Amino acid sequence: MTYLFYFIISIFFILFQTVLIPRLFGLEYVYDLFIPFVLYLTLFRPFIEGIPVILVLGLLLDSLSAGPFGLYGTCYIWLYFSVRWGVRYLHFGNVILLPLVVVLSVAVQNLLFLGAVFLFGQDWLLQDFHWDDKLGQLVWAGFTGPFVMAGLGVLQGGWHLMVNGGAAGKERPG
């Protein structure tokens, strides 16, 4: 049932990011909302839950995007393992560190996408690349990313309570 929760959240993020955000006033600097989702899976969920979701999510977004296949999946896998590795050395309960990780993750994704543009010789994509938009994305990510992760935690806690019929603990099989 946990994977059903992740599927519903993914569909919501896809619809929110592609349909609603472009039509809202003042939200032209929105970053990839799946980055806080990947970070949530990395920091707060077990390895066995995170990897399959990130692989499927990467494949799904690669098939929906107009970019080179494997770009989103590669980015999410790199972020997942980099942050997993960083957990060994850093204390993520720090108030400053979590927004910083979200900002760095958005910056890494933008750099990977920019590198893919040059690697695959698609310079025409640079017409829509504006540095001020990317800076706005970093600021937006720093302010909203931790709240998105906290919201995912609350939603998943509520999901588990609903699935278990109000009982705490592990969810029922099947």
CSV table of N, CA and C in Angstrom, one decimal, residues 32-164:
chain,number,residue,atom,x,y,z
A,32,ASP,N,11.9,21.6,-9.9
A,32,ASP,CA,11.4,20.3,-10.1
A,32,ASP,C,10.9,19.8,-8.7
A,33,LEU,N,9.6,19.7,-8.5
A,33,LEU,CA,9.1,19.3,-7.2
A,33,LEU,C,9.4,17.8,-6.8
A,34,PHE,N,9.9,17.1,-7.8
A,34,PHE,CA,10.3,15.7,-7.4
A,34,PHE,C,11.6,15.7,-6.7
A,35,ILE,N,12.3,16.7,-6.7
A,35,ILE,CA,13.6,16.7,-5.9
A,35,ILE,C,13.3,16.6,-4.4
A,36,PRO,N,12.4,17.4,-3.8
A,36,PRO,CA,12.1,17.2,-2.4
A,36,PRO,C,11.5,15.8,-2.1
A,37,PHE,N,10.8,15.2,-3.1
A,37,PHE,CA,10.2,13.9,-3.0
A,37,PHE,C,11.4,12.9,-2.9
A,38,VAL,N,12.3,13.0,-3.8
A,38,VAL,CA,13.5,12.1,-3.8
A,38,VAL,C,14.3,12.3,-2.5
A,39,LEU,N,14.5,13.5,-2.1
A,39,LEU,CA,15.2,13.7,-0.8
A,39,LEU,C,14.4,13.1,0.4
A,40,TYR,N,13.1,13.2,0.4
A,40,TYR,CA,12.3,12.6,1.4
A,40,TYR,C,12.5,11.1,1.4
A,41,LEU,N,12.4,10.5,0.3
A,41,LEU,CA,12.7,9.1,0.2
A,41,LEU,C,14.1,8.7,0.7
A,42,THR,N,15.0,9.5,0.4
A,42,THR,CA,16.4,9.3,0.8
A,42,THR,C,16.6,9.4,2.3
A,43,LEU,N,16.1,10.5,2.8
A,43,LEU,CA,16.4,10.8,4.2
A,43,LEU,C,15.4,10.1,5.2
A,44,PHE,N,14.2,9.9,4.9
A,44,PHE,CA,13.2,9.4,5.9
A,44,PHE,C,12.6,8.1,5.6
A,45,ARG,N,12.9,7.4,4.5
A,45,ARG,CA,12.4,6.1,4.2
A,45,ARG,C,13.5,5.1,4.0
A,46,PRO,N,13.1,3.8,4.2
A,46,PRO,CA,14.2,2.8,4.1
A,46,PRO,C,14.6,2.6,2.6
A,47,PHE,N,15.8,2.1,2.5
A,47,PHE,CA,16.5,1.9,1.2
A,47,PHE,C,15.6,1.1,0.2
A,48,ILE,N,15.0,0.1,0.8
A,48,ILE,CA,14.2,-0.8,0.0
A,48,ILE,C,12.9,-0.1,-0.6
A,49,GLU,N,12.4,0.9,0.0
A,49,GLU,CA,11.3,1.7,-0.5
A,49,GLU,C,11.8,2.7,-1.5
A,50,GLY,N,12.9,3.3,-1.3
A,50,GLY,CA,13.3,4.5,-2.1
A,50,GLY,C,13.8,4.1,-3.5
A,51,ILE,N,14.6,3.1,-3.6
A,51,ILE,CA,15.2,2.8,-4.9
A,51,ILE,C,14.2,2.4,-6.0
A,52,PRO,N,13.2,1.5,-5.7
A,52,PRO,CA,12.2,1.2,-6.8
A,52,PRO,C,11.4,2.4,-7.2
A,53,VAL,N,11.0,3.2,-6.2
A,53,VAL,CA,10.2,4.4,-6.5
A,53,VAL,C,11.0,5.4,-7.4
A,54,ILE,N,12.3,5.6,-7.0
A,54,ILE,CA,13.1,6.5,-7.8
A,54,ILE,C,13.3,6.0,-9.2
A,55,LEU,N,13.6,4.7,-9.4
A,55,LEU,CA,13.8,4.2,-10.7
A,55,LEU,C,12.5,4.3,-11.6
A,56,VAL,N,11.4,4.0,-11.0
A,56,VAL,CA,10.1,4.1,-11.8
A,56,VAL,C,9.8,5.6,-12.1
A,57,LEU,N,10.0,6.4,-11.1
A,57,LEU,CA,9.8,7.8,-11.2
A,57,LEU,C,10.7,8.4,-12.3
A,58,GLY,N,12.0,8.0,-12.3
A,58,GLY,CA,12.9,8.5,-13.4
A,58,GLY,C,12.5,8.1,-14.7
A,59,LEU,N,12.0,6.8,-14.9
A,59,LEU,CA,11.6,6.3,-16.2
A,59,LEU,C,10.3,7.1,-16.6
A,60,LEU,N,9.4,7.3,-15.7
A,60,LEU,CA,8.2,8.0,-16.0
A,60,LEU,C,8.4,9.4,-16.5
A,61,LEU,N,9.3,10.1,-15.7
A,61,LEU,CA,9.6,11.5,-16.1
A,61,LEU,C,10.4,11.6,-17.4
A,62,ASP,N,11.3,10.6,-17.6
A,62,ASP,CA,12.0,10.6,-18.8
A,62,ASP,C,11.1,10.4,-20.0
A,63,SER,N,10.1,9.6,-19.9
A,63,SER,CA,9.2,9.4,-21.0
A,63,SER,C,8.3,10.6,-21.2
A,64,LEU,N,8.0,11.4,-20.2
A,64,LEU,CA,7.2,12.5,-20.4
A,64,LEU,C,7.9,13.8,-20.8
A,65,SER,N,9.2,13.8,-20.6
A,65,SER,CA,10.0,15.0,-21.0
A,65,SER,C,10.4,14.9,-22.4
A,66,ALA,N,10.9,16.1,-22.9
A,66,ALA,CA,11.4,16.1,-24.3
A,66,ALA,C,12.9,16.0,-24.3
A,67,GLY,N,13.5,15.7,-23.2
A,67,GLY,CA,15.0,15.6,-23.1
A,67,GLY,C,15.5,14.3,-23.4
A,68,PRO,N,16.8,14.1,-23.4
A,68,PRO,CA,17.4,12.8,-23.6
A,68,PRO,C,16.9,11.8,-22.6
A,69,PHE,N,16.6,10.5,-23.1
A,69,PHE,CA,16.1,9.5,-22.2
A,69,PHE,C,17.2,9.1,-21.2
A,70,GLY,N,16.8,9.1,-19.9
A,70,GLY,CA,17.7,8.7,-18.8
A,70,GLY,C,18.2,9.9,-18.0
A,71,LEU,N,17.8,11.1,-18.5
A,71,LEU,CA,18.3,12.3,-17.8
A,71,LEU,C,17.7,12.5,-16.4
A,72,TYR,N,16.4,12.4,-16.3
A,72,TYR,CA,15.8,12.5,-14.9
A,72,TYR,C,16.2,11.3,-14.1
A,73,GLY,N,16.1,10.1,-14.6
A,73,GLY,CA,16.5,8.9,-13.8
A,73,GLY,C,17.9,9.0,-13.3
A,74,THR,N,18.8,9.4,-14.1
A,74,THR,CA,20.2,9.6,-13.7
A,74,THR,C,20.4,10.6,-12.7
A,75,CYS,N,19.7,11.7,-12.8
A,75,CYS,CA,19.8,12.8,-11.9
A,75,CYS,C,19.3,12.4,-10.5
A,76,TYR,N,18.1,11.7,-10.5
A,76,TYR,CA,17.5,11.2,-9.2
A,76,TYR,C,18.4,10.2,-8.5
A,77,ILE,N,18.9,9.3,-9.3
A,77,ILE,CA,19.8,8.2,-8.7
A,77,ILE,C,21.1,8.9,-8.1
A,78,TRP,N,21.7,9.8,-8.8
A,78,TRP,CA,22.8,10.5,-8.3
A,78,TRP,C,22.5,11.3,-7.0
A,79,LEU,N,21.4,12.0,-7.0
A,79,LEU,CA,21.0,12.7,-5.8
A,79,LEU,C,20.7,11.7,-4.6
A,80,TYR,N,20.0,10.6,-4.9
A,80,TYR,CA,19.7,9.6,-3.9
A,80,TYR,C,21.0,9.1,-3.2
A,81,PHE,N,21.9,8.6,-4.0
A,81,PHE,CA,23.1,8.0,-3.5
A,81,PHE,C,24.1,9.1,-2.9
A,82,SER,N,24.1,10.3,-3.4
A,82,SER,CA,24.9,11.3,-2.9
A,82,SER,C,24.4,11.8,-1.5
A,83,VAL,N,23.1,11.9,-1.3
A,83,VAL,CA,22.6,12.3,-0.1
A,83,VAL,C,22.7,11.2,0.9
A,84,ARG,N,22.4,9.9,0.5
A,84,ARG,CA,22.6,8.8,1.4
A,84,ARG,C,24.0,8.7,1.9
A,85,TRP,N,25.0,9.0,1.0
A,85,TRP,CA,26.4,9.0,1.5
A,85,TRP,C,26.6,10.2,2.5
A,86,GLY,N,26.0,11.3,2.2
A,86,GLY,CA,26.2,12.5,3.0
A,86,GLY,C,25.6,12.3,4.4
A,87,VAL,N,24.6,11.5,4.6
A,87,VAL,CA,24.0,11.3,5.9
A,87,VAL,C,25.0,10.7,6.9
A,88,ARG,N,26.0,10.0,6.4
A,88,ARG,CA,27.0,9.4,7.2
A,88,ARG,C,27.8,10.5,8.0
A,89,TYR,N,27.9,11.6,7.3
A,89,TYR,CA,28.8,12.7,7.9
A,89,TYR,C,28.1,13.9,8.4
A,90,LEU,N,26.9,14.1,8.0
A,90,LEU,CA,26.2,15.3,8.4
A,90,LEU,C,24.9,15.0,9.2
A,91,HIS,N,24.5,15.9,10.1
A,91,HIS,CA,23.3,15.8,10.9
A,91,HIS,C,22.2,16.5,10.3
A,92,PHE,N,21.2,15.8,9.7
A,92,PHE,CA,20.2,16.5,8.9
A,92,PHE,C,19.1,17.0,9.8
A,93,GLY,N,19.2,17.0,11.1
A,93,GLY,CA,18.3,17.6,12.0
A,93,GLY,C,18.5,19.1,12.1
A,94,ASN,N,19.7,19.6,11.6
A,94,ASN,CA,20.0,21.0,11.6
A,94,ASN,C,19.0,21.8,10.7
A,95,VAL,N,18.6,22.9,11.2
A,95,VAL,CA,17.6,23.7,10.6
A,95,VAL,C,18.2,24.3,9.3
A,96,ILE,N,19.4,24.6,9.2
A,96,ILE,CA,20.0,25.2,8.0
A,96,ILE,C,20.4,24.2,7.0
A,97,LEU,N,20.7,23.0,7.4
A,97,LEU,CA,21.2,22.0,6.5
A,97,LEU,C,20.2,21.4,5.5
A,98,LEU,N,19.0,21.2,5.9
A,98,LEU,CA,18.0,20.7,5.1
A,98,LEU,C,17.6,21.6,3.9
A,99,PRO,N,17.4,22.9,4.1
A,99,PRO,CA,17.2,23.8,3.0
A,99,PRO,C,18.4,23.8,2.1
A,100,LEU,N,19.6,23.8,2.6
A,100,LEU,CA,20.8,23.8,1.9
A,100,LEU,C,20.9,22.6,1.0
A,101,VAL,N,20.5,21.4,1.5
A,101,VAL,CA,20.6,20.2,0.7
A,101,VAL,C,19.6,20.3,-0.5
A,102,VAL,N,18.4,20.9,-0.2
A,102,VAL,CA,17.4,21.0,-1.3
A,102,VAL,C,18.0,22.0,-2.4
A,103,VAL,N,18.6,23.1,-1.9
A,103,VAL,CA,19.1,24.1,-2.9
A,103,VAL,C,20.2,23.5,-3.7
A,104,LEU,N,21.1,22.7,-3.1
A,104,LEU,CA,22.2,22.1,-3.8
A,104,LEU,C,21.7,21.0,-4.7
A,105,SER,N,20.7,20.3,-4.4
A,105,SER,CA,20.1,19.3,-5.3
A,105,SER,C,19.5,19.9,-6.5
A,106,VAL,N,18.8,21.1,-6.3
A,106,VAL,CA,18.2,21.8,-7.5
A,106,VAL,C,19.4,22.3,-8.4
A,107,ALA,N,20.4,22.8,-7.8
A,107,ALA,CA,21.6,23.3,-8.5
A,107,ALA,C,22.2,22.2,-9.3
A,108,VAL,N,22.4,21.0,-8.7
A,108,VAL,CA,23.0,19.9,-9.3
A,108,VAL,C,22.2,19.4,-10.5
A,109,GLN,N,20.8,19.4,-10.3
A,109,GLN,CA,19.9,19.0,-11.4
A,109,GLN,C,20.1,20.0,-12.6
A,110,ASN,N,20.1,21.3,-12.3
A,110,ASN,CA,20.2,22.3,-13.4
A,110,ASN,C,21.6,22.1,-14.1
A,111,LEU,N,22.6,21.8,-13.4
A,111,LEU,CA,23.9,21.6,-14.0
A,111,LEU,C,24.0,20.4,-14.8
A,112,LEU,N,23.3,19.3,-14.3
A,112,LEU,CA,23.3,18.1,-15.1
A,112,LEU,C,22.5,18.3,-16.4
A,113,PHE,N,21.4,19.1,-16.3
A,113,PHE,CA,20.6,19.3,-17.5
A,113,PHE,C,21.3,20.2,-18.5
A,114,LEU,N,22.1,21.2,-18.0
A,114,LEU,CA,22.9,22.1,-18.8
A,114,LEU,C,24.0,21.3,-19.5
A,115,GLY,N,24.6,20.3,-18.7
A,115,GLY,CA,25.6,19.5,-19.3
A,115,GLY,C,25.1,18.6,-20.4
A,116,ALA,N,23.8,18.1,-20.2
A,116,ALA,CA,23.2,17.2,-21.2
A,116,ALA,C,22.9,18.0,-22.5
A,117,VAL,N,22.6,19.3,-22.4
A,117,VAL,CA,22.4,20.1,-23.5
A,117,VAL,C,23.6,20.2,-24.4
A,118,PHE,N,24.8,20.4,-23.7
A,118,PHE,CA,26.0,20.5,-24.4
A,118,PHE,C,26.5,19.2,-24.9
A,119,LEU,N,26.3,18.1,-24.1
A,119,LEU,CA,26.7,16.8,-24.5
A,119,LEU,C,26.0,16.3,-25.7
A,120,PHE,N,24.7,16.5,-25.8
A,120,PHE,CA,23.9,16.0,-26.9
A,120,PHE,C,23.8,17.0,-28.1
A,121,GLY,N,24.5,18.2,-27.9
A,121,GLY,CA,24.5,19.1,-29.0
A,121,GLY,C,23.1,19.8,-29.3
A,122,GLN,N,22.3,19.9,-28.3
A,122,GLN,CA,21.0,20.6,-28.4
A,122,GLN,C,21.1,22.0,-27.9
A,123,ASP,N,21.9,22.8,-28.6
A,123,ASP,CA,22.1,24.2,-28.2
A,123,ASP,C,20.8,25.0,-28.3
A,124,TRP,N,19.9,24.6,-29.1
A,124,TRP,CA,18.7,25.3,-29.3
A,124,TRP,C,17.9,25.4,-27.9
A,125,LEU,N,18.1,24.5,-27.0
A,125,LEU,CA,17.5,24.5,-25.7
A,125,LEU,C,18.0,25.6,-24.9
A,126,LEU,N,19.1,26.2,-25.2
A,126,LEU,CA,19.7,27.3,-24.4
A,126,LEU,C,18.9,28.6,-24.6
A,127,GLN,N,18.0,28.7,-25.6
A,127,GLN,CA,17.2,29.9,-25.8
A,127,GLN,C,16.3,30.1,-24.6
A,128,ASP,N,15.9,29.0,-24.0
A,128,ASP,CA,15.0,29.2,-22.8
A,128,ASP,C,15.7,29.1,-21.5
A,129,PHE,N,17.0,29.1,-21.5
A,129,PHE,CA,17.8,29.0,-20.3
A,129,PHE,C,18.1,30.4,-19.8
A,130,HIS,N,17.6,30.8,-18.7
A,130,HIS,CA,17.8,32.1,-18.1
A,130,HIS,C,18.4,31.9,-16.7
A,131,TRP,N,19.5,32.6,-16.5
A,131,TRP,CA,20.2,32.4,-15.2
A,131,TRP,C,19.4,33.0,-14.1
A,132,ASP,N,18.7,34.1,-14.3
A,132,ASP,CA,17.8,34.7,-13.2
A,132,ASP,C,16.7,33.7,-12.8
A,133,ASP,N,16.2,33.0,-13.8
A,133,ASP,CA,15.2,32.0,-13.5
A,133,ASP,C,15.8,30.9,-12.6
A,134,LYS,N,17.0,30.4,-12.9
A,134,LYS,CA,17.6,29.4,-12.1
A,134,LYS,C,17.9,29.9,-10.7
A,135,LEU,N,18.3,31.1,-10.6
A,135,LEU,CA,18.6,31.7,-9.2
A,135,LEU,C,17.3,31.7,-8.5
A,136,GLY,N,16.2,32.1,-9.1
A,136,GLY,CA,14.9,32.1,-8.5
A,136,GLY,C,14.4,30.7,-8.1
A,137,GLN,N,14.8,29.7,-8.9
A,137,GLN,CA,14.5,28.4,-8.5
A,137,GLN,C,15.2,28.0,-7.2
A,138,LEU,N,16.5,28.4,-7.1
A,138,LEU,CA,17.2,28.0,-5.9
A,138,LEU,C,16.7,28.7,-4.6
A,139,VAL,N,16.3,29.9,-4.8
A,139,VAL,CA,15.7,30.6,-3.6
A,139,VAL,C,14.3,29.9,-3.2
A,140,TRP,N,13.5,29.7,-4.2
A,140,TRP,CA,12.2,29.0,-4.0
A,140,TRP,C,12.4,27.7,-3.4
A,141,ALA,N,13.4,26.9,-3.9
A,141,ALA,CA,13.7,25.6,-3.3
A,141,ALA,C,14.1,25.6,-1.9
A,142,GLY,N,14.9,26.6,-1.5
A,142,GLY,CA,15.3,26.8,-0.1
A,142,GLY,C,14.2,27.1,0.8
A,143,PHE,N,13.2,27.8,0.3
A,143,PHE,CA,12.1,28.2,1.2
A,143,PHE,C,11.0,27.1,1.3
A,144,THR,N,10.8,26.4,0.1
A,144,THR,CA,9.6,25.5,0.1
A,144,THR,C,10.0,24.0,0.2
A,145,GLY,N,11.2,23.7,-0.2
A,145,GLY,CA,11.6,22.3,-0.2
A,145,GLY,C,11.4,21.6,1.2
A,146,PRO,N,11.9,22.1,2.3
A,146,PRO,CA,11.7,21.4,3.6
A,146,PRO,C,10.2,21.3,3.9
A,147,PHE,N,9.4,22.3,3.5
A,147,PHE,CA,8.0,22.2,3.8
A,147,PHE,C,7.3,21.1,3.0
A,148,VAL,N,7.8,20.9,1.7
A,148,VAL,CA,7.2,19.8,0.9
A,148,VAL,C,7.6,18.5,1.5
A,149,MET,N,8.8,18.3,2.0
A,149,MET,CA,9.2,17.1,2.6
A,149,MET,C,8.5,16.8,3.9
A,150,ALA,N,8.3,17.9,4.7
A,150,ALA,CA,7.5,17.7,5.9
A,150,ALA,C,6.0,17.3,5.6
A,151,GLY,N,5.5,18.0,4.6
A,151,GLY,CA,4.1,17.6,4.1
A,151,GLY,C,4.0,16.2,3.7
A,152,LEU,N,5.0,15.7,3.0
A,152,LEU,CA,5.0,14.3,2.5
A,152,LEU,C,5.0,13.4,3.8
A,153,GLY,N,5.8,13.7,4.8
A,153,GLY,CA,5.8,12.9,6.0
A,153,GLY,C,4.5,12.9,6.7
A,154,VAL,N,3.8,14.0,6.8
A,154,VAL,CA,2.5,14.1,7.4
A,154,VAL,C,1.5,13.3,6.6
A,155,LEU,N,1.5,13.4,5.2
A,155,LEU,CA,0.6,12.7,4.4
A,155,LEU,C,0.8,11.2,4.5
A,156,GLN,N,2.1,10.8,4.5
A,156,GLN,CA,2.4,9.4,4.6
A,156,GLN,C,1.9,8.8,6.0
A,157,GLY,N,2.1,9.6,7.0
A,157,GLY,CA,1.6,9.1,8.3
A,157,GLY,C,0.1,9.0,8.3
A,158,GLY,N,-0.6,9.9,7.7
A,158,GLY,CA,-2.0,9.8,7.6
A,158,GLY,C,-2.4,8.6,6.8
A,159,TRP,N,-1.7,8.4,5.7
A,159,TRP,CA,-2.0,7.3,4.8
A,159,TRP,C,-1.8,5.9,5.6
A,160,HIS,N,-0.8,5.8,6.4
A,160,HIS,CA,-0.6,4.6,7.1
A,160,HIS,C,-1.7,4.4,8.2
A,161,LEU,N,-2.1,5.5,8.8
A,161,LEU,CA,-3.2,5.4,9.8
A,161,LEU,C,-4.5,5.0,9.0
A,162,MET,N,-4.8,5.5,7.9
A,162,MET,CA,-6.0,5.1,7.1
A,162,MET,C,-5.9,3.7,6.7
A,163,VAL,N,-4.7,3.2,6.2
A,163,VAL,CA,-4.6,1.9,5.8
A,163,VAL,C,-4.7,0.9,6.9
A,164,ASN,N,-4.2,1.3,8.1
A,164,ASN,CA,-4.2,0.4,9.3
A,164,ASN,C,-5.5,0.5,10.1
